[in-house]
Coordinates of C-alpha atoms in Angstrom, one line a residue:
M1 CA 12.2 28.1 -35.8
S2 CA 15.0 30.3 -34.4
S3 CA 17.5 28.9 -31.9
N4 CA 16.4 31.1 -29.0
V5 CA 15.0 29.5 -25.8
V6 CA 11.3 29.8 -25.2
V7 CA 10.3 29.8 -21.5
V8 CA 6.8 28.4 -21.0
L9 CA 5.1 29.7 -17.9
D10 CA 1.7 28.5 -16.8
N11 CA 1.1 31.1 -14.2
G12 CA -1.8 29.7 -12.1
G13 CA -3.3 31.1 -8.9
G14 CA -2.3 28.0 -7.0
L15 CA 0.7 26.5 -8.8
I16 CA 3.3 27.8 -11.3
K17 CA 4.3 25.3 -14.0
A18 CA 7.6 26.5 -15.6
G19 CA 9.9 24.9 -18.2
I20 CA 11.5 25.1 -21.6
G21 CA 9.3 24.9 -24.8
G22 CA 9.5 21.6 -26.7
E23 CA 9.9 19.4 -23.6
R24 CA 7.2 17.0 -22.5
D25 CA 7.1 18.0 -18.8
P26 CA 7.8 21.3 -17.0
T27 CA 11.2 21.7 -15.2
T28 CA 9.4 22.8 -12.0
V29 CA 5.9 22.8 -10.5
V30 CA 5.9 25.1 -7.4
P31 CA 3.3 26.9 -5.3
N32 CA 2.6 30.5 -6.5
C33 CA 3.0 32.0 -3.1
T34 CA 5.4 32.9 -0.3
A35 CA 5.1 31.6 3.2
R36 CA 6.8 32.5 6.5
P37 CA 7.0 29.6 9.1
L38 CA 6.4 30.5 12.7
S39 CA 10.0 29.6 13.5
S40 CA 11.5 32.0 10.9
K41 CA 11.5 35.7 10.1
K42 CA 12.2 35.1 6.5
F43 CA 9.6 34.4 3.8
L44 CA 10.2 31.2 1.8
L45 CA 9.2 31.0 -1.9
A46 CA 8.4 28.5 -4.7
D47 CA 10.5 25.3 -4.4
Q48 CA 11.6 26.1 -0.8
L49 CA 8.0 25.5 0.3
L50 CA 8.2 21.9 -1.0
S51 CA 11.3 21.0 1.1
P52 CA 10.5 17.9 3.3
T53 CA 12.5 19.4 6.1
E54 CA 10.5 22.6 6.2
D55 CA 7.8 22.9 9.0
L56 CA 5.0 24.9 7.5
T57 CA 2.6 24.6 10.5
S58 CA 0.5 27.8 10.8
A59 CA 2.8 29.5 8.2
V60 CA 1.8 33.0 7.2
L61 CA 0.9 33.0 3.4
R62 CA 1.1 35.8 0.8
R63 CA -0.3 35.2 -2.7
P64 CA 0.2 37.4 -5.8
F65 CA -3.2 36.2 -7.0
D66 CA -6.6 37.0 -5.4
R67 CA -9.9 35.6 -6.8
G68 CA -8.2 34.5 -9.9
Y69 CA -6.4 37.8 -10.9
L70 CA -3.0 39.1 -10.4
I71 CA -3.1 41.9 -7.7
N72 CA 0.5 42.0 -6.3
Q73 CA 2.9 42.5 -9.2
D74 CA 5.9 43.0 -7.0
L75 CA 5.4 39.7 -5.3
Q76 CA 4.9 37.9 -8.6
S77 CA 8.1 39.3 -10.1
T78 CA 10.0 38.2 -7.0
I79 CA 8.7 34.6 -7.5
W80 CA 9.4 34.7 -11.3
S81 CA 12.9 36.0 -10.7
H82 CA 13.7 33.1 -8.3
I83 CA 12.2 30.6 -10.9
F84 CA 14.2 32.0 -13.9
S85 CA 17.5 32.3 -12.1
S86 CA 17.5 29.4 -9.6
L87 CA 15.3 26.7 -11.1
L88 CA 15.3 27.2 -14.9
H89 CA 18.8 28.9 -15.2
V90 CA 17.7 31.0 -18.2
T91 CA 18.8 34.5 -19.2
P92 CA 15.5 36.4 -20.0
S93 CA 17.2 38.9 -22.3
S94 CA 18.1 36.1 -24.8
S95 CA 14.8 34.2 -24.3
S96 CA 11.2 34.4 -25.4
L97 CA 8.3 33.9 -23.0
L98 CA 5.0 32.1 -23.5
L99 CA 2.7 33.1 -20.6
T100 CA -0.8 32.0 -19.7
E101 CA -3.3 34.5 -18.2
P102 CA -6.8 34.1 -16.9
L103 CA -9.8 34.6 -19.2
F104 CA -11.1 38.1 -19.4
N105 CA -8.0 39.6 -17.7
L106 CA -8.3 43.3 -17.0
P107 CA -6.4 45.7 -19.2
S108 CA -4.7 47.3 -16.2
I109 CA -3.4 43.9 -15.1
Q110 CA -2.3 43.2 -18.7
R111 CA -0.3 46.4 -18.8
A112 CA 1.4 45.6 -15.5
T113 CA 2.3 42.1 -16.7
D114 CA 3.8 43.5 -19.9
E115 CA 5.8 46.0 -17.9
I116 CA 7.3 43.1 -15.7
V117 CA 8.1 41.0 -18.8
F118 CA 9.7 43.6 -21.0
E119 CA 10.9 46.3 -18.6
E120 CA 11.9 44.3 -15.5
F121 CA 13.1 41.0 -17.1
N122 CA 13.9 42.3 -20.6
F123 CA 12.5 39.3 -22.5
K124 CA 13.1 39.3 -26.2
S125 CA 9.5 38.6 -27.1
L126 CA 6.2 37.6 -25.5
F127 CA 3.2 35.5 -26.4
V128 CA 0.2 35.4 -24.1
S129 CA -2.4 32.7 -24.3
D130 CA -5.4 31.5 -22.2
S131 CA -5.7 28.0 -20.8
P132 CA -8.5 26.5 -22.8
S133 CA -6.9 27.0 -26.2
L134 CA -3.7 25.4 -25.0
V135 CA -5.6 22.4 -23.5
H136 CA -7.4 22.0 -26.9
L137 CA -4.2 22.2 -28.8
Y138 CA -2.5 19.5 -26.7
E139 CA -5.5 17.1 -26.8
A140 CA -6.0 17.6 -30.6
S141 CA -2.3 16.7 -31.2
R142 CA -2.4 13.8 -28.9
R143 CA -5.5 12.2 -30.5
P144 CA -5.3 13.1 -34.2
Y145 CA -8.3 10.8 -35.2
D146 CA -10.6 11.9 -32.4
V147 CA -13.6 14.3 -32.8
V148 CA -11.5 17.1 -31.0
S149 CA -9.0 17.0 -33.8
K150 CA -11.3 16.3 -36.7
A151 CA -13.9 19.0 -35.8
Q152 CA -11.2 21.4 -34.4
C153 CA -13.7 22.0 -31.6
S154 CA -13.9 21.1 -27.9
L155 CA -15.5 22.2 -24.6
V156 CA -12.8 22.7 -21.9
V157 CA -13.9 22.4 -18.3
D158 CA -11.1 24.0 -16.2
V159 CA -11.6 23.5 -12.5
G160 CA -8.8 25.7 -11.2
F161 CA -7.6 27.2 -8.0
S162 CA -9.7 30.3 -7.9
F163 CA -12.7 29.5 -10.1
T164 CA -14.1 27.1 -12.7
H165 CA -14.4 28.0 -16.4
V166 CA -16.4 26.1 -19.0
A167 CA -15.0 27.4 -22.3
P168 CA -15.9 26.3 -25.9
V169 CA -12.9 26.3 -28.2
F170 CA -13.2 26.5 -32.0
Q171 CA -10.2 26.2 -34.3
N172 CA -7.8 26.9 -31.4
F173 CA -9.5 30.1 -30.3
T174 CA -11.6 30.3 -27.1
V175 CA -15.2 31.4 -28.0
N176 CA -15.4 34.3 -25.4
Y177 CA -19.2 34.8 -25.6
G178 CA -19.8 31.1 -24.8
V179 CA -17.5 31.0 -21.7
K180 CA -19.3 30.5 -18.4
R181 CA -17.7 30.9 -15.0
M182 CA -18.3 29.5 -11.5
D183 CA -16.7 31.4 -8.6
L184 CA -15.6 28.1 -7.1
G185 CA -12.2 26.4 -7.2
G186 CA -9.6 24.5 -5.2
K187 CA -9.1 27.3 -2.8
A188 CA -12.8 27.5 -1.8
L189 CA -12.9 23.7 -1.3
T190 CA -9.9 23.8 1.0
N191 CA -11.5 26.7 3.0
Y192 CA -14.8 24.7 3.3
L193 CA -12.9 21.6 4.6
K194 CA -11.0 23.9 7.1
E195 CA -14.4 25.1 8.4
L196 CA -15.9 21.6 8.7
V197 CA -12.8 20.2 10.5
S198 CA -12.5 23.2 12.8
Y199 CA -16.1 23.0 13.8
R200 CA -16.1 19.3 14.5
S201 CA -12.6 18.4 15.7
I202 CA -9.7 20.8 16.0
N203 CA -9.0 24.4 14.8
V204 CA -7.1 24.2 11.5
M205 CA -8.1 27.6 10.0
D206 CA -4.5 28.6 9.7
E207 CA -3.2 25.3 8.2
T208 CA -3.6 25.9 4.5
F209 CA -0.8 23.5 3.3
L210 CA -1.9 20.8 5.7
M211 CA -5.6 21.0 4.7
D212 CA -4.6 21.0 1.0
D213 CA -2.9 17.7 1.6
V214 CA -5.9 16.3 3.5
K215 CA -8.2 17.3 0.6
E216 CA -5.9 15.8 -2.1
K217 CA -5.4 12.5 -0.3
L218 CA -8.8 11.8 1.3
C219 CA -11.6 13.7 -0.6
F220 CA -13.7 12.0 -3.3
V221 CA -16.8 12.7 -5.3
S222 CA -19.9 10.8 -4.3
T223 CA -21.9 9.0 -7.1
D224 CA -24.9 8.5 -4.8
I225 CA -25.1 11.3 -2.2
A226 CA -28.2 9.9 -0.3
R227 CA -26.7 6.4 0.1
D228 CA -23.3 7.8 1.2
L229 CA -24.9 10.1 3.8
Q230 CA -26.6 7.1 5.3
I231 CA -23.3 5.1 5.4
A232 CA -21.6 8.1 7.1
R233 CA -24.1 8.1 9.9
R234 CA -23.2 4.5 10.9
R235 CA -21.0 3.8 13.9
G236 CA -17.8 1.9 14.2
N237 CA -16.5 -0.3 11.4
D238 CA -19.8 0.0 9.4
N239 CA -18.9 3.6 8.5
Y240 CA -16.7 2.8 5.5
F241 CA -15.7 6.5 5.0
R242 CA -14.2 7.1 8.5
C243 CA -10.5 7.5 8.4
T244 CA -7.9 9.3 10.5
Y245 CA -5.3 11.9 9.5
V246 CA -2.3 12.4 11.8
L247 CA -1.2 16.0 12.4
P248 CA 2.5 16.9 12.5
D249 CA 4.0 17.1 16.0
G250 CA 7.1 19.1 15.0
I251 CA 9.4 16.4 16.5
T252 CA 9.1 13.0 15.0
H253 CA 7.3 14.2 11.8
I254 CA 6.8 17.7 10.4
K255 CA 4.3 16.7 7.7
G256 CA 0.8 15.2 8.2
F257 CA -0.1 11.8 6.9
V258 CA -3.0 9.4 6.6
K259 CA -2.9 6.9 9.5
D260 CA -4.3 3.9 7.6
P261 CA -4.2 4.4 3.7
V262 CA -5.9 1.0 3.1
E263 CA -8.8 2.0 5.3
A264 CA -9.0 5.3 3.5
Q265 CA -9.4 3.6 0.1
K266 CA -12.2 1.3 1.4
Y267 CA -15.0 3.3 -0.3
L268 CA -13.7 2.4 -3.8
T269 CA -15.0 -1.2 -3.4
L270 CA -18.5 -0.2 -2.3
S271 CA -21.4 -2.0 -4.1
E272 CA -24.5 -0.2 -5.3
N273 CA -26.4 -1.1 -2.1
G274 CA -23.6 0.5 0.0
E275 CA -21.9 -2.7 1.3
L276 CA -18.3 -3.9 0.9
P277 CA -17.7 -7.2 -0.9
H278 CA -17.3 -9.8 2.0
E279 CA -13.9 -11.4 2.2
G280 CA -12.1 -13.4 4.9
T281 CA -13.3 -15.7 7.7
E282 CA -15.3 -14.9 10.8
E283 CA -12.1 -15.4 12.9
D284 CA -10.4 -12.6 10.9
D285 CA -13.4 -10.3 11.6
Q286 CA -13.2 -11.0 15.3
T287 CA -9.5 -10.3 15.6
E288 CA -10.1 -7.1 13.7
V289 CA -12.8 -6.0 16.1
K290 CA -10.6 -6.8 19.0
S291 CA -7.7 -4.8 17.7
K292 CA -9.8 -1.7 16.8
P293 CA -10.8 -0.5 20.3
T294 CA -7.2 -0.2 21.4
E295 CA -6.5 2.0 18.3
R296 CA -9.4 4.1 19.2
N297 CA -8.2 4.6 22.8
K298 CA -4.9 5.7 21.3
V299 CA -6.6 8.4 19.3
D300 CA -8.2 9.8 22.4
L301 CA -5.0 9.9 24.4
T302 CA -2.7 11.6 21.8
K303 CA -5.2 14.2 20.6
N304 CA -2.8 14.7 17.7
E305 CA -5.1 13.5 14.9
F306 CA -8.6 13.9 13.7
S307 CA -11.2 11.7 11.9
L308 CA -13.1 12.5 8.7
S309 CA -16.2 10.8 7.4
N310 CA -18.9 12.7 5.4
E311 CA -16.5 15.7 5.0
R312 CA -14.7 13.5 2.5
F313 CA -17.4 13.8 -0.1
L314 CA -19.3 16.9 1.1
V315 CA -16.4 19.1 0.1
P316 CA -16.2 18.2 -3.6
E317 CA -20.0 18.2 -3.6
M318 CA -19.8 22.0 -3.7
I319 CA -18.8 21.9 -7.4
F320 CA -22.0 20.2 -8.3
R321 CA -24.4 21.8 -5.7
P322 CA -23.1 25.3 -4.8
A323 CA -26.7 26.4 -3.9
D324 CA -26.6 24.0 -0.9
L325 CA -24.0 26.4 0.6
G326 CA -26.0 29.4 -0.1
M327 CA -24.1 30.4 -3.2
N328 CA -26.4 31.9 -5.9
Q329 CA -24.7 29.9 -8.7
A330 CA -25.5 27.0 -11.0
G331 CA -23.8 23.6 -10.6
L332 CA -21.1 22.4 -13.0
A333 CA -23.5 20.3 -15.2
E334 CA -25.9 23.3 -15.7
C335 CA -22.9 25.5 -16.4
I336 CA -21.8 23.2 -19.2
V337 CA -25.3 23.2 -20.8
R338 CA -25.4 27.1 -20.6
A339 CA -22.0 27.3 -22.3
V340 CA -23.0 25.0 -25.1
N341 CA -26.4 26.8 -25.6
A342 CA -24.5 30.1 -26.0
C343 CA -22.8 28.7 -29.2
H344 CA -24.3 28.1 -32.7
P345 CA -26.7 25.0 -32.7
H346 CA -24.4 23.3 -35.3
L347 CA -21.7 23.1 -32.7
H348 CA -23.9 21.6 -29.9
P349 CA -23.4 17.8 -30.8
V350 CA -19.7 18.3 -31.3
L351 CA -19.2 20.2 -28.0
Y352 CA -21.1 17.5 -26.0
E353 CA -19.0 14.8 -27.5
S354 CA -15.6 16.5 -26.8
I355 CA -15.7 17.7 -23.2
I356 CA -12.2 17.9 -21.7
L357 CA -11.6 18.1 -18.0
T358 CA -8.5 19.9 -16.8
G359 CA -7.3 21.6 -13.5
G360 CA -6.3 20.0 -10.2
S361 CA -9.8 19.7 -8.7
T362 CA -10.8 17.2 -11.5
L363 CA -8.4 14.7 -9.9
F364 CA -11.0 13.8 -7.2
P365 CA -12.0 10.1 -7.7
N366 CA -15.3 9.6 -9.5
F367 CA -15.4 13.2 -10.8
A368 CA -16.0 12.4 -14.5
K369 CA -18.5 9.6 -13.6
R370 CA -20.6 11.9 -11.4
L371 CA -20.4 14.8 -14.0
E372 CA -21.7 12.5 -16.8
S373 CA -24.6 11.2 -14.6
E374 CA -25.6 14.8 -13.8
L375 CA -25.1 16.0 -17.4
R376 CA -26.9 13.2 -19.3
P377 CA -30.5 14.1 -18.1
L378 CA -29.9 17.8 -19.2
V379 CA -28.7 17.0 -22.7
P380 CA -31.1 16.1 -25.6
D381 CA -31.2 12.3 -26.2
V382 CA -30.0 12.7 -29.8
Y383 CA -26.6 14.0 -28.6
Q384 CA -23.8 11.8 -27.3
V385 CA -22.0 12.9 -24.1
K386 CA -18.3 12.0 -24.0
I387 CA -16.1 13.3 -21.1
T388 CA -12.3 12.9 -21.2
T389 CA -10.0 13.7 -18.3
Q390 CA -6.6 14.8 -19.3
E391 CA -3.8 12.3 -18.5
D392 CA -2.4 14.9 -16.1
P393 CA -4.9 17.7 -15.5
I394 CA -2.3 19.8 -13.7
L395 CA 0.2 19.8 -16.5
G396 CA -2.2 19.8 -19.5
V397 CA -2.1 23.6 -20.1
W398 CA 1.7 23.7 -19.8
R399 CA 2.1 20.8 -22.3
G400 CA -0.1 22.6 -24.8
G401 CA 2.1 25.7 -24.3
S402 CA 5.3 23.6 -24.8
L403 CA 3.8 22.3 -28.1
L404 CA 2.9 25.7 -29.3
A405 CA 6.4 27.1 -28.4
S406 CA 8.1 24.4 -30.5
S407 CA 6.0 25.1 -33.6
P408 CA 7.7 26.8 -36.6
D409 CA 5.2 29.7 -36.5
F410 CA 5.7 30.7 -32.9
D411 CA 8.2 33.5 -33.5
A412 CA 5.9 35.2 -35.9
M413 CA 3.0 35.1 -33.4
C414 CA 5.1 36.9 -30.6
V415 CA 5.3 40.5 -29.8
T416 CA 8.9 41.7 -29.6
K417 CA 10.4 44.1 -27.1
A418 CA 10.9 46.7 -29.9
E419 CA 7.2 46.5 -30.9
Y420 CA 6.2 46.9 -27.3
E421 CA 8.4 50.0 -26.9
E422 CA 7.1 51.5 -30.1
L423 CA 3.4 50.7 -29.9
G424 CA 2.7 50.2 -26.2
S425 CA 0.8 47.4 -24.4
S426 CA -2.8 47.7 -25.6
R427 CA -1.8 47.8 -29.3
C428 CA 0.4 44.8 -29.0
R429 CA -2.2 42.8 -27.1
R430 CA -4.5 43.0 -30.2
R431 CA -2.3 40.4 -31.8
F432 CA -3.4 37.7 -29.2
F433 CA -7.2 38.0 -30.2
H434 CA -8.3 38.2 -26.6

């Protein structure tokens, strides 16, 4: 491999993961947006949004991506420019770029992306890949004796920011005719949580960053929805899902936080019949009951916090039951079955045995367990169902890209600036087999 630097850029709709090829982890993981706080006239971008001293309450957001596709090239190039110069400290003209793009990206967007890469940043060469093939590459290299590596075949379930893809991968290539998509991702889940909280407690429709934090810290996937809805109807301490989130007040704290993290994790110890394992003496229980009412009074006085109960599991439930919200779409388990059935019958047993979960929304507790319980009845008994969640579903795609960028064949796979200038975008793109 030549000595030039390869910049690996996993350009997601929600987060950008950027770093140097060959390393295990990206140098930076930042939001792919700009935001203007109420107290400022200037838009903040990328890492500036992660500053603990920055108050992003009711911040005005601008995103270069909408519904999964790049629509604002100028904004995207501004964010990239900041990342390359301030965070990665690379010189594009002496570097190669490995870029991820959404499946079935439109030719007009591909042309605009190539223009930014070659004409604005002057990169030496470019390789464009889709997420599923990089996830497969990383998992196959990580587990050389597993079915993913031996059969060179896997089914990648990517629950991303804008939508969810179920993509069969065969010999490092995504099987395009087998890909199925759900128009549901992390953004839709956050918006649904905003609506529920705004209707029941306090108006948070403008608090995107805050509600993202609530979703990541408090939401989980229910393994028994009927039982959990019954528990959520209980009052007082018998409702094991009730927990309180404290809103920022702009003075003592400018970020929200969970009031009682131990209380918020109570649901993890629930038994099959919906009860907690009983611990402690009666005296302990009585002191707890005495101390609780004063806390509740405090909630009413401050009005600077809100409680969640069934919202915690109803939000991720959308992924498995989109029809309950009036969306004319199949749930994730049915989506997987349809994707497998679109492939050759000889691949069916291998695909069911090598399902890989990636994307930030697969981080909800109990996600894989619930998916397996929904999928098992839909799959013929003779097939095994094996679901693996990546060790870090957010960084999985980037790590696959880093691995590819460090391979000896990488330079030969790229399109150079000279080739782009001679042949144009569409001719060059044929090399990537999209």
